[in-house]
Amino acid sequence: MKRFNVTVNGKTYDVAVEELDANAAAPVVTAPVAASTPAPAPAPAAAPAPTVGTGEKVTAPMPGTILDVKVSNGANVSKGDVIMVLEAMKMENDIVAPCDGTVTSIVVKKGDTVQSGDTLATVG
């Protein structure tokens, strides 16, 4: 056993960790289930996915929150025009049109949280 001090949210814990042989299988521990546990409520139905238009996809370069959508569906844009603003790590990042064209879909709205690679809009 090796002992470590681990600090979580400012509180220090004394933790003992057992070192296992590399060939040994890790023990499987299952949580006890109470006999009178009520059945979980069914998950709410998922909202329909926004429709993605035709054209070149504009994707989120990093996880963040949409602060503003500067264009509307059907707007004509030029390559490099700011189409929305993404806040990530307390910084505002302009999301620009990748090409000249018309905005064929806006998939997100102000306040939405997005992950890296999520489609934000399409320009065709």
CSV table of N, CA and C in Angstrom, one decimal, residues 52 56-64 66 84 86 88 95 107-108 113-122:
chain,number,residue,atom,x,y,z
A,52,VAL,N,-29.5,21.0,-41.0
A,52,VAL,CA,-28.3,21.6,-41.6
A,52,VAL,C,-28.5,21.8,-43.1
A,56,GLU,N,-21.0,24.7,-47.4
A,56,GLU,CA,-19.8,24.5,-46.6
A,56,GLU,C,-20.2,24.7,-45.1
A,57,LYS,N,-19.8,23.7,-44.3
A,57,LYS,CA,-20.2,23.7,-42.9
A,57,LYS,C,-19.2,24.7,-42.2
A,58,VAL,N,-19.7,25.4,-41.2
A,58,VAL,CA,-18.9,26.3,-40.3
A,58,VAL,C,-19.0,25.6,-39.0
A,59,THR,N,-17.8,25.1,-38.5
A,59,THR,CA,-17.8,24.4,-37.3
A,59,THR,C,-17.1,25.1,-36.1
A,60,ALA,N,-17.4,24.7,-34.9
A,60,ALA,CA,-16.8,25.4,-33.7
A,60,ALA,C,-15.3,24.9,-33.7
A,61,PRO,N,-14.4,25.9,-33.5
A,61,PRO,CA,-13.0,25.5,-33.4
A,61,PRO,C,-12.6,25.0,-32.0
A,62,MET,N,-13.4,25.3,-31.0
A,62,MET,CA,-13.2,24.9,-29.7
A,62,MET,C,-14.5,24.9,-28.9
A,63,PRO,N,-14.5,24.3,-27.7
A,63,PRO,CA,-15.7,24.3,-26.9
A,63,PRO,C,-16.0,25.7,-26.4
A,64,GLY,N,-17.3,26.1,-26.3
A,64,GLY,CA,-17.6,27.4,-25.8
A,64,GLY,C,-19.1,27.7,-25.8
A,66,ILE,N,-22.1,30.4,-27.5
A,66,ILE,CA,-22.4,31.3,-28.5
A,66,ILE,C,-22.9,32.6,-27.8
A,84,MET,N,-20.8,34.9,-36.4
A,84,MET,CA,-21.2,34.7,-35.0
A,84,MET,C,-20.0,34.9,-34.1
A,86,LEU,N,-18.1,33.4,-30.6
A,86,LEU,CA,-18.0,32.3,-29.6
A,86,LEU,C,-17.2,32.7,-28.5
A,88,ALA,N,-14.9,31.5,-25.4
A,88,ALA,CA,-14.2,30.3,-25.0
A,88,ALA,C,-13.1,30.8,-24.0
A,95,ILE,N,-16.3,34.0,-35.4
A,95,ILE,CA,-16.5,32.8,-36.3
A,95,ILE,C,-16.8,33.5,-37.6
A,107,VAL,N,-27.5,26.7,-37.2
A,107,VAL,CA,-27.8,25.6,-36.4
A,107,VAL,C,-27.9,25.9,-34.9
A,108,VAL,N,-27.2,27.0,-34.5
A,108,VAL,CA,-27.2,27.4,-33.0
A,108,VAL,C,-27.9,28.7,-32.8
A,113,THR,N,-24.4,26.1,-25.8
A,113,THR,CA,-23.0,25.6,-25.6
A,113,THR,C,-22.7,24.6,-26.7
A,114,VAL,N,-21.5,24.8,-27.2
A,114,VAL,CA,-21.0,23.9,-28.3
A,114,VAL,C,-19.7,23.2,-28.0
A,115,GLN,N,-19.5,22.1,-28.6
A,115,GLN,CA,-18.2,21.4,-28.5
A,115,GLN,C,-17.4,21.6,-29.7
A,116,SER,N,-16.1,21.4,-29.6
A,116,SER,CA,-15.2,21.5,-30.8
A,116,SER,C,-15.7,20.6,-31.9
A,117,GLY,N,-15.8,21.1,-33.1
A,117,GLY,CA,-16.2,20.4,-34.3
A,117,GLY,C,-17.7,20.4,-34.5
A,118,ASP,N,-18.5,20.9,-33.6
A,118,ASP,CA,-20.0,21.0,-33.8
A,118,ASP,C,-20.3,22.0,-35.0
A,119,THR,N,-21.3,21.6,-35.8
A,119,THR,CA,-21.7,22.5,-36.9
A,119,THR,C,-22.4,23.6,-36.3
A,120,LEU,N,-22.0,24.9,-36.7
A,120,LEU,CA,-22.7,26.1,-36.2
A,120,LEU,C,-23.6,26.6,-37.3
A,121,ALA,N,-23.2,26.5,-38.6
A,121,ALA,CA,-24.0,27.1,-39.7
A,121,ALA,C,-23.4,26.5,-41.0
A,122,THR,N,-24.1,26.8,-42.1
A,122,THR,CA,-23.6,26.4,-43.4
A,122,THR,C,-23.7,27.6,-44.3
